[in-house]
Short mmCIF file of C-alpha atoms and ligand atoms in Angstrom, two decimals:
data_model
loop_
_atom_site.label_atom_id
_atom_site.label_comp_id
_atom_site.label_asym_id
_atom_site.label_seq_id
_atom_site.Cartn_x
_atom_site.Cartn_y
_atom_site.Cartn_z
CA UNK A 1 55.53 -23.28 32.79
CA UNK A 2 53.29 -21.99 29.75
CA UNK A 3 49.95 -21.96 30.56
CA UNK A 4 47.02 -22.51 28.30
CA UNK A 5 43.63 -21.40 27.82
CA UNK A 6 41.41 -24.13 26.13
CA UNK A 7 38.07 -22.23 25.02
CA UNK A 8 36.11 -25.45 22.44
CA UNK A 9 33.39 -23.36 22.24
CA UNK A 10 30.71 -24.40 19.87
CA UNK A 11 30.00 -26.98 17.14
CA UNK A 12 32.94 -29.01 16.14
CA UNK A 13 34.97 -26.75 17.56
CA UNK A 14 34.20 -28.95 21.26
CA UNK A 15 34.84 -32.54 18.95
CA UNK A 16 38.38 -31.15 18.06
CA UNK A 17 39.79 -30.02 20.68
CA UNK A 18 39.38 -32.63 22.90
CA UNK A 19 41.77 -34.08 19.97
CA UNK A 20 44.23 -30.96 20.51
CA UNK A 21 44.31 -32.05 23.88
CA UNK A 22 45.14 -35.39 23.46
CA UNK A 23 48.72 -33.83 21.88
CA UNK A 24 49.01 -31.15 24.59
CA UNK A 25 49.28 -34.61 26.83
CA UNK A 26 51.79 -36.14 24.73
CA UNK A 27 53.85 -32.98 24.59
CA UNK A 28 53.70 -31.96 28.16
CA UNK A 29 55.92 -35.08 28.80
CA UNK A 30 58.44 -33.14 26.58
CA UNK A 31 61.69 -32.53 28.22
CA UNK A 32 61.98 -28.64 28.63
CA UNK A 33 57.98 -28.24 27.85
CA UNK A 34 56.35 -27.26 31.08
CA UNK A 35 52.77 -26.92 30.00
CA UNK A 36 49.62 -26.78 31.91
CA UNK A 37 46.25 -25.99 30.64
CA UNK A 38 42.41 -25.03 31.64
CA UNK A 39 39.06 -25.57 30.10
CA UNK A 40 36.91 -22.33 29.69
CA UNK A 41 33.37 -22.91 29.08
CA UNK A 42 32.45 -20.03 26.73
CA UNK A 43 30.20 -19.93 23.46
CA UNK A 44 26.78 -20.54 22.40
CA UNK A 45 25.71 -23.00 25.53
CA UNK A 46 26.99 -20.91 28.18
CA UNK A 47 25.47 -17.66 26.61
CA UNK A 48 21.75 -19.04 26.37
CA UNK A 49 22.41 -20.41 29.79
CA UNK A 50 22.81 -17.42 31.45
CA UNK A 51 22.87 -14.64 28.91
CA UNK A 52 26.56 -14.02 29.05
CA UNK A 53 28.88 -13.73 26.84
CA UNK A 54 32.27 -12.83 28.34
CA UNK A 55 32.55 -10.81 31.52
CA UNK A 56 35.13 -8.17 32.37
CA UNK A 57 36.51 -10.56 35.18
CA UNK A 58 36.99 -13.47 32.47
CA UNK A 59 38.68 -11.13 29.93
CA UNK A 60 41.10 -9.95 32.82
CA UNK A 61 42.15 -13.46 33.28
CA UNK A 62 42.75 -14.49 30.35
CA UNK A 63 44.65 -11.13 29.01
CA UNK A 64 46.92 -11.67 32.06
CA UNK A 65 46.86 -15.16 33.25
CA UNK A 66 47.75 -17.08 30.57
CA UNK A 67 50.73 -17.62 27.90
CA UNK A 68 48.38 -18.40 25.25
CA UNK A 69 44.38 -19.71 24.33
CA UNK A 70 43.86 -22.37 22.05
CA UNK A 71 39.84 -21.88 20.80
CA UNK A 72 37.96 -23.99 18.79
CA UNK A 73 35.34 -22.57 17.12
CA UNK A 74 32.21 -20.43 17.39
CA UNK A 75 29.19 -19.76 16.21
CA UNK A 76 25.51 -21.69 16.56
CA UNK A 77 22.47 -21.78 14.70
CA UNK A 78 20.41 -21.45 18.00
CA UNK A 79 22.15 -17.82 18.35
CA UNK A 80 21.68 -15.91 15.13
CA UNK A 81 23.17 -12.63 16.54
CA UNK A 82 26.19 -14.37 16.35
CA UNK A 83 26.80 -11.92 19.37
CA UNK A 84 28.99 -14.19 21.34
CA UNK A 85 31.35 -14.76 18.97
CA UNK A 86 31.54 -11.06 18.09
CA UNK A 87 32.04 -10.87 21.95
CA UNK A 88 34.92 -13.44 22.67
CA UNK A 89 36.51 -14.23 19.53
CA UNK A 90 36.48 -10.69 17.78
CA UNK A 91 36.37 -9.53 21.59
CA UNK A 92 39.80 -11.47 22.02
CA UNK A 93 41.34 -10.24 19.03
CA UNK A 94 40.30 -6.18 19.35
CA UNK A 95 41.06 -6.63 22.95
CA UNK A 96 44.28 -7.63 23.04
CA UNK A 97 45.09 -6.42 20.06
CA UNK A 98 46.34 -9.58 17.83
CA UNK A 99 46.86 -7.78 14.96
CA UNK A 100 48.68 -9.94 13.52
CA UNK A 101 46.27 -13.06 12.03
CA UNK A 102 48.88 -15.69 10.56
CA UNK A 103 47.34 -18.27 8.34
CA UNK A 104 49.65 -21.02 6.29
CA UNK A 105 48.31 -22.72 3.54
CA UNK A 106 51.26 -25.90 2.31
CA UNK A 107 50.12 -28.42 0.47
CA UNK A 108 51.24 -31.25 2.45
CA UNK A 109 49.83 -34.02 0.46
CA UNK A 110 49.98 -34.05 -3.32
CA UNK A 111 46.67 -35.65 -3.17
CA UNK A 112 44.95 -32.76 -1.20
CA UNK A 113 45.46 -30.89 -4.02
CA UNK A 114 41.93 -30.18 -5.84
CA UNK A 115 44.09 -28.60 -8.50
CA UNK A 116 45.16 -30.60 -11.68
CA UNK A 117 48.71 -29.05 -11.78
CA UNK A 118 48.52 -28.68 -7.67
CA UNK A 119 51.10 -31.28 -7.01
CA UNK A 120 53.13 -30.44 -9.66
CA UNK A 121 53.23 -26.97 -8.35
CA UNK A 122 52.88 -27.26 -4.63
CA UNK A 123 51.47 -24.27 -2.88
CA UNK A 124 53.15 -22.88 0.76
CA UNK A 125 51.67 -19.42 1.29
CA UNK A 126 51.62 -17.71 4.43
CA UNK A 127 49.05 -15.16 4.56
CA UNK A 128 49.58 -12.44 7.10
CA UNK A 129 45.87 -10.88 7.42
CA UNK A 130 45.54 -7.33 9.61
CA UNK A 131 42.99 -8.45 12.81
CA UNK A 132 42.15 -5.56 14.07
CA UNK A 133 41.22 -3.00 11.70
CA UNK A 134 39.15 -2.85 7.90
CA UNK A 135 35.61 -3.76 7.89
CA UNK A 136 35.66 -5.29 11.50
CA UNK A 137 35.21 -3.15 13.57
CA UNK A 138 31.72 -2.89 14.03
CA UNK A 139 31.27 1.04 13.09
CA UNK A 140 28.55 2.02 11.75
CA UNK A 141 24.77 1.79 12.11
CA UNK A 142 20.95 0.93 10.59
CA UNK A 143 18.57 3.78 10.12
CA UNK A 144 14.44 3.14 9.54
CA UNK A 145 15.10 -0.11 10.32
CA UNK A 146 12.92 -3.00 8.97
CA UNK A 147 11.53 -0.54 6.54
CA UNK A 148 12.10 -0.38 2.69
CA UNK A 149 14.31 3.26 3.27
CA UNK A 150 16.72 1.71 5.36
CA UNK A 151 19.87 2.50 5.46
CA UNK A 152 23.33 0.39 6.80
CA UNK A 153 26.62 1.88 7.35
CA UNK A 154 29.34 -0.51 7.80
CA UNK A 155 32.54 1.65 7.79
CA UNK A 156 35.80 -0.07 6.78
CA UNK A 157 38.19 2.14 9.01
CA UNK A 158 42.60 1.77 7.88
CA UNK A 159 45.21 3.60 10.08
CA UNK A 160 48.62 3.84 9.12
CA UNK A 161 49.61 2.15 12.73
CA UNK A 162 47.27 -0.65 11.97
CA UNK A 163 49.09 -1.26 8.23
CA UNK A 164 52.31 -0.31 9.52
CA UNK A 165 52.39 -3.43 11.58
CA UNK A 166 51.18 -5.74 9.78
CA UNK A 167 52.98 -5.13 6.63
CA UNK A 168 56.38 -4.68 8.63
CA UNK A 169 55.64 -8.05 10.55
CA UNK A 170 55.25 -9.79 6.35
CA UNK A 171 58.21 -8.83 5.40
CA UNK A 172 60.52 -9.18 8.58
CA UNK A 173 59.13 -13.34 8.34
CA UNK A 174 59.91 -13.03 4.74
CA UNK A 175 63.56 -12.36 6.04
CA UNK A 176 63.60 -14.76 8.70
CA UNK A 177 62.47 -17.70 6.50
CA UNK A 178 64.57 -16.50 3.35
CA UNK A 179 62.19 -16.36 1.14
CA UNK A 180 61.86 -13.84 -1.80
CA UNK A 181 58.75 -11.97 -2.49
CA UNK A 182 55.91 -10.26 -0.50
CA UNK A 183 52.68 -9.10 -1.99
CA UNK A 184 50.30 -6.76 -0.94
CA UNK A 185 46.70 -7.54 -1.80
CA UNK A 186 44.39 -4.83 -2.21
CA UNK A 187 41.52 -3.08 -4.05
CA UNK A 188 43.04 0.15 -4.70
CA UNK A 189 41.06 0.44 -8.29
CA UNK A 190 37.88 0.56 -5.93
CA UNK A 191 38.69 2.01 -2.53
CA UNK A 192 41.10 4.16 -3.52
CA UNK A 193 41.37 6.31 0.40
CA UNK A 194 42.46 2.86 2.19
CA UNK A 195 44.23 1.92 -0.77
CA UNK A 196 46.67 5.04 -1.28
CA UNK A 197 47.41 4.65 2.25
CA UNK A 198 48.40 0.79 2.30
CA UNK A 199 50.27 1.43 -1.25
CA UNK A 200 52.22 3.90 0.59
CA UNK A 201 53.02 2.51 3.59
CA UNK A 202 53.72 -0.57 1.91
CA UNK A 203 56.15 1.16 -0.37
CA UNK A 204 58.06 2.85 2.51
CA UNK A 205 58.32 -0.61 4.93
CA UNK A 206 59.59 -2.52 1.55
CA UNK A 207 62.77 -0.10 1.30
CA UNK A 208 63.84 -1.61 4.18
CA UNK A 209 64.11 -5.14 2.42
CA UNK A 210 65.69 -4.09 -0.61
CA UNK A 211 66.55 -8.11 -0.87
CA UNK A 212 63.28 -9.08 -1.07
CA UNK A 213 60.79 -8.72 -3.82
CA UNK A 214 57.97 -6.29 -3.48
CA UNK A 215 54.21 -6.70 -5.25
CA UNK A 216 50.98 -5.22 -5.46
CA UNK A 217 48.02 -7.13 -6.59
CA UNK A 218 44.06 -6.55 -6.61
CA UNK A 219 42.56 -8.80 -4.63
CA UNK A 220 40.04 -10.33 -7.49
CA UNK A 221 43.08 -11.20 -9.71
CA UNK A 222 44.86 -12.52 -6.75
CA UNK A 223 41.60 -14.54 -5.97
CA UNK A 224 42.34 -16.20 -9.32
CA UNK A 225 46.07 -16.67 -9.53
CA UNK A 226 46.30 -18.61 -6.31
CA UNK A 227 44.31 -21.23 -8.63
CA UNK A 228 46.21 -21.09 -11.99
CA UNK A 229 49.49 -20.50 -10.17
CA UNK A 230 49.50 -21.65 -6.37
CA UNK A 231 53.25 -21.95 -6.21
CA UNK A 232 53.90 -18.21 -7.39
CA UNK A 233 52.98 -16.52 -4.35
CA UNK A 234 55.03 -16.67 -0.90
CA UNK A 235 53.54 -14.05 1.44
CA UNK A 236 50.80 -12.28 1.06
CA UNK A 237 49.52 -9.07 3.44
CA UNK A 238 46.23 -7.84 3.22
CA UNK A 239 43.50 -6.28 5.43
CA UNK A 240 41.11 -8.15 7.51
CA UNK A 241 38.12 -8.91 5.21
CA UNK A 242 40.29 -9.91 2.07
CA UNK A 243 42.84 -12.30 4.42
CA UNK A 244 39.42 -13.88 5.42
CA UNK A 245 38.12 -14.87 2.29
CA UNK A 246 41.76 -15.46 0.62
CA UNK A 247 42.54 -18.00 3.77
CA UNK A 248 39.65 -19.80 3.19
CA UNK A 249 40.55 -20.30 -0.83
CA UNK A 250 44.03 -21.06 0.73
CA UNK A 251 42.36 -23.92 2.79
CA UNK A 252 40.51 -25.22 0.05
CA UNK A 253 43.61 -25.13 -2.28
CA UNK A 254 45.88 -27.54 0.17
CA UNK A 255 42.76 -29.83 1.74
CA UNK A 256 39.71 -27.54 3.18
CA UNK A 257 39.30 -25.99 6.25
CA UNK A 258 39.58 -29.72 8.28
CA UNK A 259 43.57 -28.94 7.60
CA UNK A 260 44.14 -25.20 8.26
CA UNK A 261 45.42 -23.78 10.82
CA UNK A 262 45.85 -19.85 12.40
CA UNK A 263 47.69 -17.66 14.68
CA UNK A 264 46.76 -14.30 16.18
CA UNK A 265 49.46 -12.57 17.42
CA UNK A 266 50.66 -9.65 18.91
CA UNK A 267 54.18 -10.26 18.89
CA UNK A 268 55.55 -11.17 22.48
CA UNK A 269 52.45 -10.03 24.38
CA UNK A 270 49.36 -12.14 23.81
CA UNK A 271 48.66 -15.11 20.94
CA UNK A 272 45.14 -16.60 20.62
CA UNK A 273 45.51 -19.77 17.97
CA UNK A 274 42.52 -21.47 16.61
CA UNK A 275 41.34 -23.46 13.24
CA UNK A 276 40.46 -21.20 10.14
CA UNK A 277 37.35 -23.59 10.25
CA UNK A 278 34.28 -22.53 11.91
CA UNK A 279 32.31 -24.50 14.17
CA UNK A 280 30.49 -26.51 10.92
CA UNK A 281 26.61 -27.01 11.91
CA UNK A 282 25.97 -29.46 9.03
CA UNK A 283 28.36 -32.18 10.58
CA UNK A 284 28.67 -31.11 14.03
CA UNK A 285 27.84 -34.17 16.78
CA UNK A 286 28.47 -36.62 14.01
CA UNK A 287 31.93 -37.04 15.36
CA UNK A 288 33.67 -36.92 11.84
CA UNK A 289 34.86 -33.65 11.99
CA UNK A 290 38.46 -33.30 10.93
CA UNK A 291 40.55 -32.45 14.03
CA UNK A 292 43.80 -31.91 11.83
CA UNK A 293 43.50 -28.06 11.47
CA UNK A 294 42.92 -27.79 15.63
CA UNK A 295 46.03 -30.07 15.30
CA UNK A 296 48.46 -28.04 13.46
CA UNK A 297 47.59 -25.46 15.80
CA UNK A 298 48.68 -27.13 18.74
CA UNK A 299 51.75 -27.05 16.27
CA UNK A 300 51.93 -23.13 15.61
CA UNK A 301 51.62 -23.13 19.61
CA UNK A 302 55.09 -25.27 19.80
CA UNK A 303 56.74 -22.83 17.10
CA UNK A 304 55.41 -19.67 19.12
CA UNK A 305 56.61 -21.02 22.33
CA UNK A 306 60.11 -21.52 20.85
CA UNK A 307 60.23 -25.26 19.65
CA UNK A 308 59.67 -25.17 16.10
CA UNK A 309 60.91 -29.10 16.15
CA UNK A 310 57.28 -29.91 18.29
CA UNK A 311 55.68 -28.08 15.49
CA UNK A 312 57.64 -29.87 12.48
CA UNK A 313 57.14 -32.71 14.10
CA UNK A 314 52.91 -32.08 14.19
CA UNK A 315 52.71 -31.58 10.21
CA UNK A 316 54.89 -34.99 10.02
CA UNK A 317 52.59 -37.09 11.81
CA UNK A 318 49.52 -35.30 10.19
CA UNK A 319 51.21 -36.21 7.17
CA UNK A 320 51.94 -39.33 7.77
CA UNK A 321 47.79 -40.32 8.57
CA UNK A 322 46.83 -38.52 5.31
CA UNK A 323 49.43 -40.92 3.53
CA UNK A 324 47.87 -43.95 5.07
CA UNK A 325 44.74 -42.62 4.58
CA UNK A 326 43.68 -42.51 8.57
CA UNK A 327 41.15 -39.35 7.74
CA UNK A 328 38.05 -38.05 7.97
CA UNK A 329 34.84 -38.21 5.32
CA UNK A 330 36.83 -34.15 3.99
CA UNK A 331 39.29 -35.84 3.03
CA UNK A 332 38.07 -39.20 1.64
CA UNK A 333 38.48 -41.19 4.87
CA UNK A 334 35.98 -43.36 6.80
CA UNK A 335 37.51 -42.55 10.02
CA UNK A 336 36.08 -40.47 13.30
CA UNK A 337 37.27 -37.99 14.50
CA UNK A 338 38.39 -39.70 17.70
CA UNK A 339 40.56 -42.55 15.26
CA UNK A 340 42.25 -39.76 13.58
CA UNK A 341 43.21 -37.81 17.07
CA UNK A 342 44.38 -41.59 18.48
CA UNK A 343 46.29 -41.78 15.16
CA UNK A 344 47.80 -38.45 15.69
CA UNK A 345 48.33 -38.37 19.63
CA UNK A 346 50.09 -42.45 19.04
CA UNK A 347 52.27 -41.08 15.88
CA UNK A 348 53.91 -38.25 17.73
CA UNK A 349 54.68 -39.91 20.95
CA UNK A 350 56.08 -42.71 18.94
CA UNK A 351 58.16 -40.33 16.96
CA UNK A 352 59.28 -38.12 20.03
CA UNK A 353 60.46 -41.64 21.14
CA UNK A 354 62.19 -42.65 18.40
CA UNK A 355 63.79 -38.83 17.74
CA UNK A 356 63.84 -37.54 20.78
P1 NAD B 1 32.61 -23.54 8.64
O1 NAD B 1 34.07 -23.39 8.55
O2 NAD B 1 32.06 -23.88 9.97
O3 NAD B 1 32.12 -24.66 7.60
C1 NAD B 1 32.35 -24.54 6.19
C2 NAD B 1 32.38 -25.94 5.56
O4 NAD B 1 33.59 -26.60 5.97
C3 NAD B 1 31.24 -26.83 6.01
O5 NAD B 1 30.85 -27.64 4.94
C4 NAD B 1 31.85 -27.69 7.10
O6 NAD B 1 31.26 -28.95 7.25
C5 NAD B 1 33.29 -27.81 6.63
N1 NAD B 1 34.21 -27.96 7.78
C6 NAD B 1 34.54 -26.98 8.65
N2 NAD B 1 35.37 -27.47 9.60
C7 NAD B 1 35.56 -28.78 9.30
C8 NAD B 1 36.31 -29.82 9.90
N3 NAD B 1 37.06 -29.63 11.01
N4 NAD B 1 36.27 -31.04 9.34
C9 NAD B 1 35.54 -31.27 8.23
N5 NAD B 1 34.82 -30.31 7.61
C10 NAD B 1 34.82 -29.09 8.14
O7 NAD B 1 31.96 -22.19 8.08
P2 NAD B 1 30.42 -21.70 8.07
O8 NAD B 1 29.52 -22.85 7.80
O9 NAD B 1 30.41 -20.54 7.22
O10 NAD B 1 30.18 -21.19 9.56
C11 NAD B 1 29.56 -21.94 10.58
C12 NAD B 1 29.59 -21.14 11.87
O11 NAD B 1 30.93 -20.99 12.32
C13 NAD B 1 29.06 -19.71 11.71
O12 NAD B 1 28.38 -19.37 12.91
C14 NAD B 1 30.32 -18.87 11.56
O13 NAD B 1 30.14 -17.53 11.96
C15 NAD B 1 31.26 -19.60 12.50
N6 NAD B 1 32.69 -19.44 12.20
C16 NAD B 1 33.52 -19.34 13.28
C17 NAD B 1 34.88 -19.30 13.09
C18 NAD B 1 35.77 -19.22 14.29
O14 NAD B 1 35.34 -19.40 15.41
N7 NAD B 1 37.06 -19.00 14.13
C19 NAD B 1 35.42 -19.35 11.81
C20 NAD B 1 34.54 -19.46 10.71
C21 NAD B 1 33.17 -19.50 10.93
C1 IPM B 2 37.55 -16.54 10.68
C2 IPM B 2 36.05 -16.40 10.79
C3 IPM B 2 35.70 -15.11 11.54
C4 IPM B 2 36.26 -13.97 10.73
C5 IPM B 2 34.18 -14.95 11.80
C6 IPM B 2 33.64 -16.07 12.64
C7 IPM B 2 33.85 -13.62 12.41
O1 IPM B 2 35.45 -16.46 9.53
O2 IPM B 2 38.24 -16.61 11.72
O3 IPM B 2 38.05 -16.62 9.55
O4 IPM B 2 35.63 -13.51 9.77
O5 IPM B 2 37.36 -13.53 11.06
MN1 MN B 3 36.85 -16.92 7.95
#
């Protein structure tokens, strides 16, 4: 049986993934799909509750006692900090090292496309973003602080491990799926001492693929080319900070963050999967959030635990609502967030009938 770690968290993140649930029910009746899952009540409540974040005990139990965690979202106005999410989400990812931060970004609407020549030119990028490295790791320090000499070092650290990894894990999917090209984004006009060393190490992992295409691109030109050309690109690798701010303009470039979904990984040990979204304080407790990206994770769950049909199956019935036009205000739709989980949790029993 895989076993599941539900953390909602904070925000929207709670509103949609009581929705993910609703599709972890229909699935668990899945021939050959033993799942079983628990509710963790981590984030912003529990932390001004008690002043805890995450405690060793908690982080011990879910390293070992679980297949996977499915997380919503965190972050709340009423903890500016921001320390608990620094503590369980970037906790979860340092911790058990899920270097690996998969994001897709397919178009799988033409009309989600804010683009005018997006449907014509349908974008499917996977965007492999290092998670454990770059400017995240929380070295560095404020002197005379609160003064007008301060002084803030945020270090943005690169090992060769960290890109050797990531880079090799791009191009071995590449492989797998067939496709033709990776691309390493970077900014080695301006940081040239991380940059040499990802060029490098990029160059050497890409001799191993001689079938597949290798590029280099700066990240501000890339920032701009996913617009005038979002069906040139296939994979991109990059480090933690630029996969961040390209997933988002991924998001936005196939239907906003209420659609997109992400993996952490590290391969075959531990995989944390949550919505690229955050947990969205301007709607939150309106109960129109868009539970499509939380969704689609459920669906990157079903690929990871080996039945990429579940997971094909997910992006068909999301599909199929944005066709009929069962959505949320995002994407043009009058609908709550509970119709469009109903809509969702209905279509794929129906279809796992029908297709079993
Ligand atoms: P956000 O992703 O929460 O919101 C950005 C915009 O997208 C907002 O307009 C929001 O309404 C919209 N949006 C987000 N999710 C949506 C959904 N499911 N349906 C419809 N619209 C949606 O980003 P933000 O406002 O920069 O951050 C809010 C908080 O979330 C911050 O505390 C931030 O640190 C945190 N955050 C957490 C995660 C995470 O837990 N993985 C990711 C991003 C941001
Ligand atoms: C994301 C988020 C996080 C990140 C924040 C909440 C620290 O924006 O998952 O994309 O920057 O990784
Ligand atoms: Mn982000």
């Amino acid at each position: 049986m895989a076993r599941i770690a539900i953390i909602p968290g904070d925000g929207v993140g709670v509103e949609v993934m009581k929705q993910a649930v609703r599709l972890l029910d229909v699935l668990s009746g899945e021939e050959g799909l033993a799942l079983g899952w628990d509710e963790w009540d981590l984030g912003a409540d529990r932390y001004l509750r008690t002043g805890t974040t995450l405690t060793e005990e908690e982080f011990t139990e879910l390293s070992e006692n679980y297949d996977a965690i499915l997380l919503g979202a965190l972050g709340d106005p009423r903890v500016p900090s921001n320390i608990h999410a620094r503590d369980i989400l970037l906790g979860l990812r340092f911790r058990l090292d899920l270097y690996v931060n998969y994001r897709p970004c397919r178009l799988l609407h033409p009309d989600l496309s804010p683009l005018r020549h997006g449907a014509e030119r349908p974008m499917d990028l996977h965007i492999f973003r290092e998670n454990t490295e770059g400017s995240y790791g929380g070295l560095g320090g404020n002197l005379r602080e609160g003064t007008p000499q301060e002084l803030a070092i945020q270090e943005d650290v690169t090992t060769a491990m960290g890109v050797e990894r990531i880079v090799r894990r791009a191009f071995e999917f590449a492989r797998e799926r067939e496709l033709g090209s990776v691309t390493l984004v970077d900014k080695a006009n301006a940081m040239p001492h991380s940059g040499r060393l990802w060029r490098r190490v990029f160059r050497e992992i890409a001799e191993e693929f001689p079938e597949l295409e290798s590029e280099m691109q700066y990240v501000d030109a890339m920032a701009m080319d996913l617009i005038r050309n979002p069906d040139r690109h296939e994979v991109l690798v990059t480090s933690n900070l630029f996969g961040d701010i390209l997933s988002d303009e991924g998001a936005a470039l196939t239907g906003g963050m209420g659609l997109a979904p992400s993996a952490n990984l590290n391969p075959g040990v531990h995989a944390l999967f949550e919505p690229v979204h955050g947990s969205a304080p301007d709607i939150a407790g309106r109960g129109i959030a868009n539970p499509m990206a939380a969704a689609r994770c459920v669906g990157l769950l079903m690929g990871y635990l080996g039945r990429g049909d579940l997971e094909r199956a997910i992006d068909e019935v999301v599909t199929a609502a944005i066709a009929e036009g069962v959505t949320t205000p995002d994407l043009g739709g009058t609908r709550s967030t509970g119709d469009v989980g109903a809509r969702l949790a209905d279509g794929l029993a129906e279809l796992l009938t029908t297709h079993p």
